[in-house]
Short mmCIF file of C-alpha atoms and ligand atoms in Angstrom, two decimals:
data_model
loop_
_atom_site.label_atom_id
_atom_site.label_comp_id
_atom_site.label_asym_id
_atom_site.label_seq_id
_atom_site.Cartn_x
_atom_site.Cartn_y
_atom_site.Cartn_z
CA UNK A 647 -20.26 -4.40 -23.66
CA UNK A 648 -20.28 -6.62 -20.47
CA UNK A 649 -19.67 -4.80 -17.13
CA UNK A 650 -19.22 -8.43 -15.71
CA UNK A 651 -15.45 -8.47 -15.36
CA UNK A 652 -15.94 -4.94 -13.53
CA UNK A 653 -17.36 -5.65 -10.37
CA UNK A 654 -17.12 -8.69 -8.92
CA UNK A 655 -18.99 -8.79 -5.77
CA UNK A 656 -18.06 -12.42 -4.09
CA UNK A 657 -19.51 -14.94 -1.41
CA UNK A 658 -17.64 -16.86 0.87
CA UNK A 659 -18.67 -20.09 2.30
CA UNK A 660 -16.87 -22.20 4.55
CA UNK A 661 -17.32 -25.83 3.88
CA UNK A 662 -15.38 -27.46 6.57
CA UNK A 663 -12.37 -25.41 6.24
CA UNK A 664 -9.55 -25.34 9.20
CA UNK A 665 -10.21 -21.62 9.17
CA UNK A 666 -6.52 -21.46 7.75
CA UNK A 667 -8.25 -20.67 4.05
CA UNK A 668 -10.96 -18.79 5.53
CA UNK A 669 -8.48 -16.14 7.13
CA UNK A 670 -6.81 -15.96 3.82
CA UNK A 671 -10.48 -14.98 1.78
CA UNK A 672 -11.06 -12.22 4.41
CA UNK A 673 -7.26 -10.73 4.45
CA UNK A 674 -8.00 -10.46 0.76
CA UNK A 675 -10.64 -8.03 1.58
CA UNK A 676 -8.54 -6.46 4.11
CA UNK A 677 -6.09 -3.09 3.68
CA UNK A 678 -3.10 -5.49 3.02
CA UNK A 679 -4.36 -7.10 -0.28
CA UNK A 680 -7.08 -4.52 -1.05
CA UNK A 681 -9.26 -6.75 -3.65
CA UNK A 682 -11.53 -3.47 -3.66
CA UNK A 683 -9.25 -2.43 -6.17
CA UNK A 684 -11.06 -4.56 -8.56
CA UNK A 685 -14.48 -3.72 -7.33
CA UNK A 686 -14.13 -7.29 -5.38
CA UNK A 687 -17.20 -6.62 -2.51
CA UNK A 688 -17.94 -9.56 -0.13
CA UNK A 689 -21.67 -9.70 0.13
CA UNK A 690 -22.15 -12.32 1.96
CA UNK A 691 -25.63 -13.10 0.07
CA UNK A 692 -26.09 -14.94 -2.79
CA UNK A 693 -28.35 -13.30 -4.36
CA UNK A 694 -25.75 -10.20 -4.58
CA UNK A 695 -22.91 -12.45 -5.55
CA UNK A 696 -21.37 -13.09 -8.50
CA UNK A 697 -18.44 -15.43 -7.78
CA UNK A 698 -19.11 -18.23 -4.82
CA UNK A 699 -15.19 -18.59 -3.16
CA UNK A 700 -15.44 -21.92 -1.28
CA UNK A 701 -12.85 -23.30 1.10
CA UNK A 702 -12.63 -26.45 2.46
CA UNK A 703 -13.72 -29.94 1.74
CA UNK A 704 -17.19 -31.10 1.03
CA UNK A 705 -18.78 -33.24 3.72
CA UNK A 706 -22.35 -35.13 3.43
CA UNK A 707 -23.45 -32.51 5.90
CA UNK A 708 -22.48 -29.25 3.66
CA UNK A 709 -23.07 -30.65 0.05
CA UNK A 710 -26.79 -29.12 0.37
CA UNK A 711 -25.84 -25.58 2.04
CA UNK A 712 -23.19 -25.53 -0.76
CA UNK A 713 -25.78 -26.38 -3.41
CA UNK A 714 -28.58 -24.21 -2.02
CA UNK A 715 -26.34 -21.35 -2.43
CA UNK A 716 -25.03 -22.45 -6.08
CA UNK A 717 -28.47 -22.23 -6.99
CA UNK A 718 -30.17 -19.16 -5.35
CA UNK A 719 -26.88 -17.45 -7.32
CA UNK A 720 -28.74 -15.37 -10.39
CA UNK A 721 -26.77 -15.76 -13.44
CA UNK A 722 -24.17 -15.42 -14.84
CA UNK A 723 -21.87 -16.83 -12.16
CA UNK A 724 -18.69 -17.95 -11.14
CA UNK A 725 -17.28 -20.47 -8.57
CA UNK A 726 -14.12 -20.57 -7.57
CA UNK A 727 -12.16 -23.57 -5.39
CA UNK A 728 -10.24 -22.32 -2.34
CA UNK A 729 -7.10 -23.67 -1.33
CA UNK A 730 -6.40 -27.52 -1.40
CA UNK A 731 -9.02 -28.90 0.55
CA UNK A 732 -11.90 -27.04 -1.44
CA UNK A 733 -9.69 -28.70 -5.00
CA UNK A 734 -9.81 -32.52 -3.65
CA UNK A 735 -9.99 -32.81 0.09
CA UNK A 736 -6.57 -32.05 0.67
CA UNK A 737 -5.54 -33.07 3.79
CA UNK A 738 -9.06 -34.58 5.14
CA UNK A 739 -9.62 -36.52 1.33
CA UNK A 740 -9.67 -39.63 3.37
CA UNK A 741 -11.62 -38.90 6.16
CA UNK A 742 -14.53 -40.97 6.50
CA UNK A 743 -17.08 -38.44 5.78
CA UNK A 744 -15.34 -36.19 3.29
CA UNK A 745 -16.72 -36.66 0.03
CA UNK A 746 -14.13 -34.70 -1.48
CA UNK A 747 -13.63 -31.43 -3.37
CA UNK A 748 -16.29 -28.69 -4.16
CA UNK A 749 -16.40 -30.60 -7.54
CA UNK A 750 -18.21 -33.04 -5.77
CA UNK A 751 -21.24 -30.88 -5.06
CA UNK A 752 -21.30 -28.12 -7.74
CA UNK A 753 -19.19 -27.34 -11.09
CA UNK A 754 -16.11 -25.43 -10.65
CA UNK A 755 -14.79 -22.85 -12.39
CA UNK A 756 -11.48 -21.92 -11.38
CA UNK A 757 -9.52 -23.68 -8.66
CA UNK A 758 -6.73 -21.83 -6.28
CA UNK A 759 -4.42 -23.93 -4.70
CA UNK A 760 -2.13 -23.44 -1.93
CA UNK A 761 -2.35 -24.74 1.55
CA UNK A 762 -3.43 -22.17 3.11
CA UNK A 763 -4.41 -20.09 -0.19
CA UNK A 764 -2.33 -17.05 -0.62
CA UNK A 765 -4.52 -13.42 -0.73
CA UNK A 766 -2.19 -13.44 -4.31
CA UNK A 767 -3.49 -16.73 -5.26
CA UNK A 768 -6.98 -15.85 -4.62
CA UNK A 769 -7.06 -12.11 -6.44
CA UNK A 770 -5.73 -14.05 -9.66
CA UNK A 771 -8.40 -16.68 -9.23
CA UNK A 772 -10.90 -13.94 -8.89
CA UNK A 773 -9.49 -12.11 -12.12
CA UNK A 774 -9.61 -15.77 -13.68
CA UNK A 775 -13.44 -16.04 -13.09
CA UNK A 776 -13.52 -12.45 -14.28
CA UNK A 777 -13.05 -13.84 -17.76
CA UNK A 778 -15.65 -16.96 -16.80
CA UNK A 779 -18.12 -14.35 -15.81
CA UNK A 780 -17.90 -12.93 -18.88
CA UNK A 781 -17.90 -15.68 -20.91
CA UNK A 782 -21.43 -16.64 -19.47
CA UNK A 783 -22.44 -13.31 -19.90
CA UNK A 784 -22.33 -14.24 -23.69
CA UNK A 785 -24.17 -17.96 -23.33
CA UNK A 786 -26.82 -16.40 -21.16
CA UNK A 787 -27.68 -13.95 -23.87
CA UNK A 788 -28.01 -16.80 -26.32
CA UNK A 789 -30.01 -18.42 -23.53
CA UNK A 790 -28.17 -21.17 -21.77
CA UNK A 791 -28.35 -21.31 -18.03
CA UNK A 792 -26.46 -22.98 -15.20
CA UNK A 793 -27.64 -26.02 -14.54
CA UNK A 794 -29.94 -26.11 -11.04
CA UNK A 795 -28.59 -28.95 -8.88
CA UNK A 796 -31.56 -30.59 -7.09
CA UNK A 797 -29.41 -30.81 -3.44
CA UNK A 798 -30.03 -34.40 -3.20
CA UNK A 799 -28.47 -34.91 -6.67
CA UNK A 800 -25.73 -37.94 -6.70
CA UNK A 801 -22.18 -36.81 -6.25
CA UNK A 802 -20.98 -35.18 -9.79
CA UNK A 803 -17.99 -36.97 -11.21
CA UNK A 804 -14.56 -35.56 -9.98
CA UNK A 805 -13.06 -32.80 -12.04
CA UNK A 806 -16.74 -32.79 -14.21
CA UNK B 528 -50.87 25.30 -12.63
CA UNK B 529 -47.38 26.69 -12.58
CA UNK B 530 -46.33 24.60 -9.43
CA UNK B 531 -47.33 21.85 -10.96
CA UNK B 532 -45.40 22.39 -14.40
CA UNK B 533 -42.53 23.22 -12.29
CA UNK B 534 -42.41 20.17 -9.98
CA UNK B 535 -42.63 18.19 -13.42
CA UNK B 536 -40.32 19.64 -14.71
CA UNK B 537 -37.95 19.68 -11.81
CA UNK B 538 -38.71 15.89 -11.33
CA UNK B 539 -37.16 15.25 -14.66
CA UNK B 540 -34.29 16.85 -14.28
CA UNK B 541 -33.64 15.40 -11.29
CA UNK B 542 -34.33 12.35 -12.62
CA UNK B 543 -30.90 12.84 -15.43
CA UNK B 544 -29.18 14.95 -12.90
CA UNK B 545 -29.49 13.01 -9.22
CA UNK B 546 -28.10 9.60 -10.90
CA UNK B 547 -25.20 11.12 -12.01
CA UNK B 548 -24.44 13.40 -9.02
CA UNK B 549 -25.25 10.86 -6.46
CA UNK B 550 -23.13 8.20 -8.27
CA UNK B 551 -19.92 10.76 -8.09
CA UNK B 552 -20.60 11.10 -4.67
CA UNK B 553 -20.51 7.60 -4.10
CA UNK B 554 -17.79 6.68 -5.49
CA UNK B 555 -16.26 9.41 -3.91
CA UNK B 556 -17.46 7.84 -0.54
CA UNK B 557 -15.33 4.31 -1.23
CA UNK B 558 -12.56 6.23 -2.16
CA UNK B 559 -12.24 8.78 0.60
CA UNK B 560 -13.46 5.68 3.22
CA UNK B 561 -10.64 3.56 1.44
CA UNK B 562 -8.02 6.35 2.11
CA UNK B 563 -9.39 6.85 5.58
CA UNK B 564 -8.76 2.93 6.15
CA UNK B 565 -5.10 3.12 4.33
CA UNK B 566 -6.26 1.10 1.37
CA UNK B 567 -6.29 2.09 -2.35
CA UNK B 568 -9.75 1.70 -2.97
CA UNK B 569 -11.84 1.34 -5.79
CA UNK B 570 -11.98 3.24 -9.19
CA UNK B 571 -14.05 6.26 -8.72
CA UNK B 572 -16.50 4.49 -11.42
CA UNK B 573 -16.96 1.77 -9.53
CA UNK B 574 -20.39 2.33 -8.42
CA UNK B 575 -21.64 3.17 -11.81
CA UNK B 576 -19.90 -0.11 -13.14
CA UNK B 577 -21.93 -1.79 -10.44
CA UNK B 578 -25.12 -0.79 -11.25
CA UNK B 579 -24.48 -1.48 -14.57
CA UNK B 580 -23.57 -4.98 -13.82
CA UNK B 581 -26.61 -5.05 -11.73
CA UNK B 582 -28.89 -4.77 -14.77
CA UNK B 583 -27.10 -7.05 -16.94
CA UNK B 584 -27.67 -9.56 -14.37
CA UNK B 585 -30.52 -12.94 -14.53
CA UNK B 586 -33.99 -11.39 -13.44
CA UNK B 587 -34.30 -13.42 -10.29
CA UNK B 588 -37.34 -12.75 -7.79
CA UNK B 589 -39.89 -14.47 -5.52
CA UNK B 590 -42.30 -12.70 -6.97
CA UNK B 591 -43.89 -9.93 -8.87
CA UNK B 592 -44.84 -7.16 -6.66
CA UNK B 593 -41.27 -6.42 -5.25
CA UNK B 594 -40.46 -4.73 -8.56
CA UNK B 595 -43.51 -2.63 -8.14
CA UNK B 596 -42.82 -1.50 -4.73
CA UNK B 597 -39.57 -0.29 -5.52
CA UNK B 598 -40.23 1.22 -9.05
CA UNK B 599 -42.99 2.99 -6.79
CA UNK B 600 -40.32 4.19 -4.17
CA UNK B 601 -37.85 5.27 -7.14
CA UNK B 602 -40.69 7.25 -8.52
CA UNK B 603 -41.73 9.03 -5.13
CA UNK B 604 -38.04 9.33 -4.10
CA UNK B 605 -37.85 11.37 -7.65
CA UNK B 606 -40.86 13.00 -7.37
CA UNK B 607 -39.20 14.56 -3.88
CA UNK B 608 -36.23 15.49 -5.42
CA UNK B 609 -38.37 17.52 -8.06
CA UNK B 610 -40.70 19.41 -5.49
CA UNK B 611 -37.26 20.19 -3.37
CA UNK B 612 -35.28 21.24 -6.18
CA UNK B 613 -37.66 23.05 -8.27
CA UNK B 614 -38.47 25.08 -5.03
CA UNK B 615 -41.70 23.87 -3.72
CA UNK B 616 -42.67 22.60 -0.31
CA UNK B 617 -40.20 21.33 2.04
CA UNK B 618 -43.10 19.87 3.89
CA UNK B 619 -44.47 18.09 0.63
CA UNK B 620 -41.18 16.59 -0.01
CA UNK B 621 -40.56 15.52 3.02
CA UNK B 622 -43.96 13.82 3.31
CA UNK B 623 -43.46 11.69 -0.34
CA UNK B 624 -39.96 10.95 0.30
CA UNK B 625 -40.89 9.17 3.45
CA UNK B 626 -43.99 7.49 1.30
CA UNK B 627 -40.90 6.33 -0.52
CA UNK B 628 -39.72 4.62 1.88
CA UNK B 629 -42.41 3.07 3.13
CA UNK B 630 -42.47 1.47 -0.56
CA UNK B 631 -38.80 0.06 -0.21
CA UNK B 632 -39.75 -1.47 3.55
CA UNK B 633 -43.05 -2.71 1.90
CA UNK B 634 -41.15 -4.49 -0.87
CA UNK B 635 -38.61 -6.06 1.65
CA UNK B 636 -41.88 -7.29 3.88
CA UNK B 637 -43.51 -8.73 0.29
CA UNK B 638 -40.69 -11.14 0.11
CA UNK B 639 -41.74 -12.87 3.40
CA UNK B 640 -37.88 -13.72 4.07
CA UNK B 641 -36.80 -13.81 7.73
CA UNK B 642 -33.28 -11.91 7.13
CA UNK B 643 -35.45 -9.88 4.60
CA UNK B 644 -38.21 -9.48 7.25
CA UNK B 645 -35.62 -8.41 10.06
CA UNK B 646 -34.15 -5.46 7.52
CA UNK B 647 -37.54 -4.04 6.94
CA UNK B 648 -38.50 -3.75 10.88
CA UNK B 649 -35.21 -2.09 11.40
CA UNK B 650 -35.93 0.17 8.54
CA UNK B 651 -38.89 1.21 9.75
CA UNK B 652 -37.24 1.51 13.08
CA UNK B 653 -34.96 3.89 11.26
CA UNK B 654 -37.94 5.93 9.87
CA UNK B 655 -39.23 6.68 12.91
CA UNK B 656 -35.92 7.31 14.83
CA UNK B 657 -35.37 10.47 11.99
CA UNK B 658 -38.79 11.25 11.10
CA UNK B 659 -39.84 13.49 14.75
CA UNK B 660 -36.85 15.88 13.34
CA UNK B 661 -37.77 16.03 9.86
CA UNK B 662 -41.13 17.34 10.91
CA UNK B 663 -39.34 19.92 13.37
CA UNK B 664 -37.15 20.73 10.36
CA UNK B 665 -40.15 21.76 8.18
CA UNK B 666 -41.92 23.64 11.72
CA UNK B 667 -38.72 25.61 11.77
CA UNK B 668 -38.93 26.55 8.47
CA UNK B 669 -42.17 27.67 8.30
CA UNK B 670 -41.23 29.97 11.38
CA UNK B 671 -37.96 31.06 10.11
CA UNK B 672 -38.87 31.88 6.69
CA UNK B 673 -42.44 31.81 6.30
CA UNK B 674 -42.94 29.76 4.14
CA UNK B 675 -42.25 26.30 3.28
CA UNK B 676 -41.20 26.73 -0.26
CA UNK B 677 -37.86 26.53 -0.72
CA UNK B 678 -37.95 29.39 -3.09
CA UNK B 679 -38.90 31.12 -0.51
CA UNK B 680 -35.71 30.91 1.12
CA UNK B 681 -34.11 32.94 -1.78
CA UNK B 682 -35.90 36.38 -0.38
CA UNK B 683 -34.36 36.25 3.07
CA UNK B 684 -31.88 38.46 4.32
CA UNK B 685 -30.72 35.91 6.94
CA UNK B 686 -30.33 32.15 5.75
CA UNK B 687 -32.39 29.96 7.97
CA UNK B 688 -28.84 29.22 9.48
CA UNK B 689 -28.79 32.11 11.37
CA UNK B 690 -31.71 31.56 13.54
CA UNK B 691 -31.94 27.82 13.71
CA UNK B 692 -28.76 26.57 13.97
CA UNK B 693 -29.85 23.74 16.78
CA UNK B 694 -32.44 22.33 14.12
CA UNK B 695 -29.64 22.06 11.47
CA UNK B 696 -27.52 19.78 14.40
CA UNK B 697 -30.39 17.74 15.09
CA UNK B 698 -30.93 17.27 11.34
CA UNK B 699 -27.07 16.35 10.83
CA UNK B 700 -27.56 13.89 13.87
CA UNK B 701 -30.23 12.21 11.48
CA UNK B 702 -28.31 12.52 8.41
CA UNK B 703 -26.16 9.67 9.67
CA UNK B 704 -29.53 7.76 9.94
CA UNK B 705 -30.72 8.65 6.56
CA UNK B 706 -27.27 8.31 4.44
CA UNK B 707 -27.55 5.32 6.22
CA UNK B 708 -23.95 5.38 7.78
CA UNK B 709 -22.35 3.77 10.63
CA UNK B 710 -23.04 3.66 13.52
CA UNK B 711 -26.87 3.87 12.54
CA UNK B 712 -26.59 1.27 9.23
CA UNK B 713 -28.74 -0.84 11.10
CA UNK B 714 -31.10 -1.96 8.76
CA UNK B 715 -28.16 -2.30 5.27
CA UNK B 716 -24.72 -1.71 5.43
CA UNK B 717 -22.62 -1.55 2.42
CA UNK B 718 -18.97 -3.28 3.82
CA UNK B 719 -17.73 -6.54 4.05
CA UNK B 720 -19.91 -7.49 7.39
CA UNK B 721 -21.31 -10.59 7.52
CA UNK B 722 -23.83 -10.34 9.84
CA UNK B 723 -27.44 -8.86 7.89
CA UNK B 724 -24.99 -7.53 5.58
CA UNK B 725 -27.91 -5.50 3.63
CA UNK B 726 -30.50 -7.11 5.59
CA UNK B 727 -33.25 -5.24 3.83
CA UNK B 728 -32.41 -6.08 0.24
CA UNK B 729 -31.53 -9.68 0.98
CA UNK B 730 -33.82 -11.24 -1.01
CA UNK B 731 -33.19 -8.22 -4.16
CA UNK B 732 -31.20 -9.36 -6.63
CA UNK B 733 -29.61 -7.95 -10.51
CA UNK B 734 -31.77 -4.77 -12.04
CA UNK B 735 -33.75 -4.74 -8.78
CA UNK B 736 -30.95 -3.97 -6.56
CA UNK B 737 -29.35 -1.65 -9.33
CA UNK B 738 -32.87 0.75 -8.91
CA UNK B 739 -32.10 0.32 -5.22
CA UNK B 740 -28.74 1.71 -5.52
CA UNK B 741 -30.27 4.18 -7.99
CA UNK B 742 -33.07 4.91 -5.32
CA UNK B 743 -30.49 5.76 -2.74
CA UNK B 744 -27.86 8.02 -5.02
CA UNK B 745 -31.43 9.85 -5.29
CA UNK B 746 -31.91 10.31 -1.79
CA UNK B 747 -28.55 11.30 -0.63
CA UNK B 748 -28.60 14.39 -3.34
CA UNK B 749 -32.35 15.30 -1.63
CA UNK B 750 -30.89 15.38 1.92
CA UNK B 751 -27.50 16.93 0.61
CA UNK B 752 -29.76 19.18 -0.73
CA UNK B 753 -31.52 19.54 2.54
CA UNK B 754 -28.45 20.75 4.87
CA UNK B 755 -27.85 23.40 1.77
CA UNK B 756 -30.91 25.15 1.86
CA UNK B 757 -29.95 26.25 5.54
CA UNK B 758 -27.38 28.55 4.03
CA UNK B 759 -29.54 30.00 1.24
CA UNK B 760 -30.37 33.53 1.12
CA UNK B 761 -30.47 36.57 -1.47
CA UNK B 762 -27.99 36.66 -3.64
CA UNK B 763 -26.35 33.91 -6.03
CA UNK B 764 -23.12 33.93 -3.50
CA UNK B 765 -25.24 32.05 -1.02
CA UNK B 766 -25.54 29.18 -3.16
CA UNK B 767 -21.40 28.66 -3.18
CA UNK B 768 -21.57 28.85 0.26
CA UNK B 769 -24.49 26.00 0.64
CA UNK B 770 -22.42 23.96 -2.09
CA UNK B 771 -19.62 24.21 0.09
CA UNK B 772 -21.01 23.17 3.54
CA UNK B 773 -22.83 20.80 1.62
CA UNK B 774 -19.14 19.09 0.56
CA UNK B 775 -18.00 19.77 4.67
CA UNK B 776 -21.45 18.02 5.48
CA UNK B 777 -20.59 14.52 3.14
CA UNK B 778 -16.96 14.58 4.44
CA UNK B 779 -17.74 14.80 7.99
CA UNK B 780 -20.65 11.84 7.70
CA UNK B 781 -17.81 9.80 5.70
CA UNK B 782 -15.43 10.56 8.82
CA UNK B 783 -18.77 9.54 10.89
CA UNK B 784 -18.89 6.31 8.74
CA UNK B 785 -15.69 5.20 9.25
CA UNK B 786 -15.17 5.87 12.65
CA UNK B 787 -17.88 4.80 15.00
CA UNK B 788 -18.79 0.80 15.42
CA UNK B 789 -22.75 0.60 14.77
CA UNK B 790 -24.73 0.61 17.59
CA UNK B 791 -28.27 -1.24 18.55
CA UNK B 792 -31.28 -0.31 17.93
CA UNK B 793 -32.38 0.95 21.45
CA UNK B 794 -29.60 3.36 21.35
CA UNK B 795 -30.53 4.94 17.64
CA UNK B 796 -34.30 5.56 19.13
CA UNK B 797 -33.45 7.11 22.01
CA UNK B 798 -30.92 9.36 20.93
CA UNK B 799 -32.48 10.38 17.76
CA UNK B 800 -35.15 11.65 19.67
CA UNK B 801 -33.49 12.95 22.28
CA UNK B 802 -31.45 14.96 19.58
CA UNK B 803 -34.48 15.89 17.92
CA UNK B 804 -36.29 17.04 21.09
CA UNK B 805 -33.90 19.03 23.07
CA UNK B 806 -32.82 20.99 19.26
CA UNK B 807 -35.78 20.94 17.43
CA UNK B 808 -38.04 21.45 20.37
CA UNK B 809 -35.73 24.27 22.14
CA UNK B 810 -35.26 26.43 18.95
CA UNK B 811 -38.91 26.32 17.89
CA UNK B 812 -40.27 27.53 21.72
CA UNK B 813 -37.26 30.17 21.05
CA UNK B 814 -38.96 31.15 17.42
CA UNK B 815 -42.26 30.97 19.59
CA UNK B 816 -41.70 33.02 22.10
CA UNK B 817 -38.73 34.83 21.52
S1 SF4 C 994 -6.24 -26.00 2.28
FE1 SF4 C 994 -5.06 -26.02 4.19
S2 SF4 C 994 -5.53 -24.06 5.14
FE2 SF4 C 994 -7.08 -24.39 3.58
S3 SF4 C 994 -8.75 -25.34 4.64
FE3 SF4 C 994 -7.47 -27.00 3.83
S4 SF4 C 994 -6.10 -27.52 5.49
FE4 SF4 C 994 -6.98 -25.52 5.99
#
């Protein structure tokens, strides 16, 4: 039996959020929304994480800070999209230096929508990548791993 | 011979038995601290469902000997619990469960990892804020009871209680320090801060940061087990009335936890040797002279 699904311990990055998404991670965590229910812990390392919540848009500054984490996270792991900039840009998609969503940069599992995110949206994204989590569980016993991403990889195709 | 049967034998036992306890107690921790901060809180399993996520995770380290070190401070951290639980030396057991940690700081140095690097100074910062009334602890044993072995503490007519009740405040004042709770979590803290949020064990990661959490549900039953044996004396009742200051003990240092902001460094030193000082050093000259 897997104990993946029963405690995910996340990390939050903020890409170039507007803070709006951000806010919405941490009141997750907070006495309102209570995601310690589910054993949800916000480590803030990545070596302690399990599930990588990213908000905001993906610029050519952040792709490698978002990579470098992706990759120092042991397996198996999740990543999860944070509100509608971390999906496709949202409302910065055509600023000049947005590249676009988290897609861009790393594979996603589960994408939350919502401009700002709601705390609701994000606890069933998190109970989404529950099931991700465990899935991997299963490939990494048969010996698959996530792929690394070198950070000065091209951009991955959208959606890929 | 028969010491060193016992200690064996108590170091097993304490190896099945301090897990399991220490795990309750932690999840009773979350819980309690989740009440305390109006939330629901976690399952009271949750910490054993973490640890056992922990192992099932990728083995991911920078290198080889960090695994050592803190197999070797599991083992010594054990090895404590035996000699204090079996009833041998205090002043042994405090002596390997520092060696202990001296492992888990060496381990976070190994990794050569600034944030990693920055936990295991204030660690060692912590050891020597607590470690003057440790050894004041074991002094007022010895003067007390006459012995160091905690066995010993079973013959007297008085618990230890009785005549060195300022030792057992400065030894709750470094409690805090050892449980490692707010306001002295300097060097790891278990909630959602983001700043050095387990500084020590940054760069520990899956089944190595399980035997850390293992390593720690070991130490908080030794020094549980420490503020007990101040109540011990003849007589089996004495041992309900340890268990139940023992219980008062963990609640207030949860209450501790959750109310106080953590504070710097500067401030730990100086007050946990202050503490230890003006209790420690005041009750022993009265057990010297008086
Ligand atoms: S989705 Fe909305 S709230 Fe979230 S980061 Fe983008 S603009 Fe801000």
């Amino acid at each position: 039996m897997s104990f993946m699904s029963k405690s995910p311990w996340v990390i939050h990055y903020d890409a170039s959020s507007c803070n709006g998404c951000d806010i919405e991670v941490l009141a997750t965590l907070c006495p309102g929304f209570d995601a310690e229910r589910f054993g949800v812990i916000n480590t803030g390392n990545p070596k302690h994480a399990d599930i990588f919540l990213v908000t905001g848009s993906v610029n050519s500054r952040n792709i490698h800070v978002i990579r470098e984490i992706y990759n120092q996270m042991p397996e198996p792991k999740a990543v999860i999209a944070c509100g509608c900039c971390a999906c496709e840009g949202g409302v910065f998609h055509d600023c000049y230096n947005v590249i676009g969503g988290v897609d861009r940069a790393i594979p996603v599992d589960v994408y939350a929508p919502g401009c700002a995110v709601r705390p609701e949206a994000l606890i069933d994204a998190i109970v989404e990548a529950e099931k991700v989590l465990e899935e991997k569980y299963e490939a990494m016993k048969k010996g698959e791993h996530a792929p690394v991403i070198p950070l000065d990889a091209p951009v991955l195709k959208k959606g890929a | 011979m028969t010491t060193f049967v016992a200690t064996v034998v108590g170091s097993i036992c304490f190896a099945v038995l301090a897990p399991i306890v220490g795990c309750f107690l932690d999840g009773l921790d979350r819980k309690i601290s989740a009440g305390m901060q109006g939330r629901v809180g976690p399952k009271l399993m949750q910490p054993y469902w973490d640890v056992r996520k922990l192992l099932q995770k990728e083995k991911m380290s920078v290198n080889t000997v960090e695994g050592t070190y803190i197999a070797c401070a599991l083992f010594f951290a054990i090895v404590a619990g035996g000699l204090f639980y079996s009833g041998g030396n205090f002043l042994l057991c405090t002596l390997v469960i520092t060696l202990s940690s001296l492992f888990f700081i060496m381990a976070a140095y190994s990794t050569r990892s600034p944030f990693a690097e920055v936990g295991a100074a204030r660690e060692t910062l912590q050891v020597m804020s607590y470690e003057p009334m440790v050894i004041f602890t074991a002094v007022g044993m010895y003067m007390i009871a006459g012995t160091f072995d905690v066995a010993g503490l079973f013959d007297m007519r008085h618990p230890l209680i009785c005549y060195g009740w300022p030792i057992f405040l400065g030894l709750l004042f470094i409690l805090t320090i050892k449980l490692r709770k707010s306001p002295f979590d300097i060097s790891s803290s278990h909630h959602a801060h983001q700043e050095l949020v387990k500084g020590i064990t940054t760069e520990m990661s899956g089944p190595t940061l399980a035997r850390v959490q293992i390593l720690h549900w070991c130490e908080n039953v030794l020094f549980l087990g420490w503020t007990g044996m101040f109540f011990l004396s003849a007589g089996p009742a004495s041992l309900i009335v340890a268990l139940v200051f023992v219980a008062l003990v963990y609640f207030l240092e949860i209450w501790i936890d959750n109310n106080f902001a953590r504070v710097k460094w500067q401030v730990m030193l100086k007050w946990a040797w202050i503490v230890a000082l003006v209790a420690g050093g005041i009750n022993i000259a009265v057990l010297a002279f008086a």
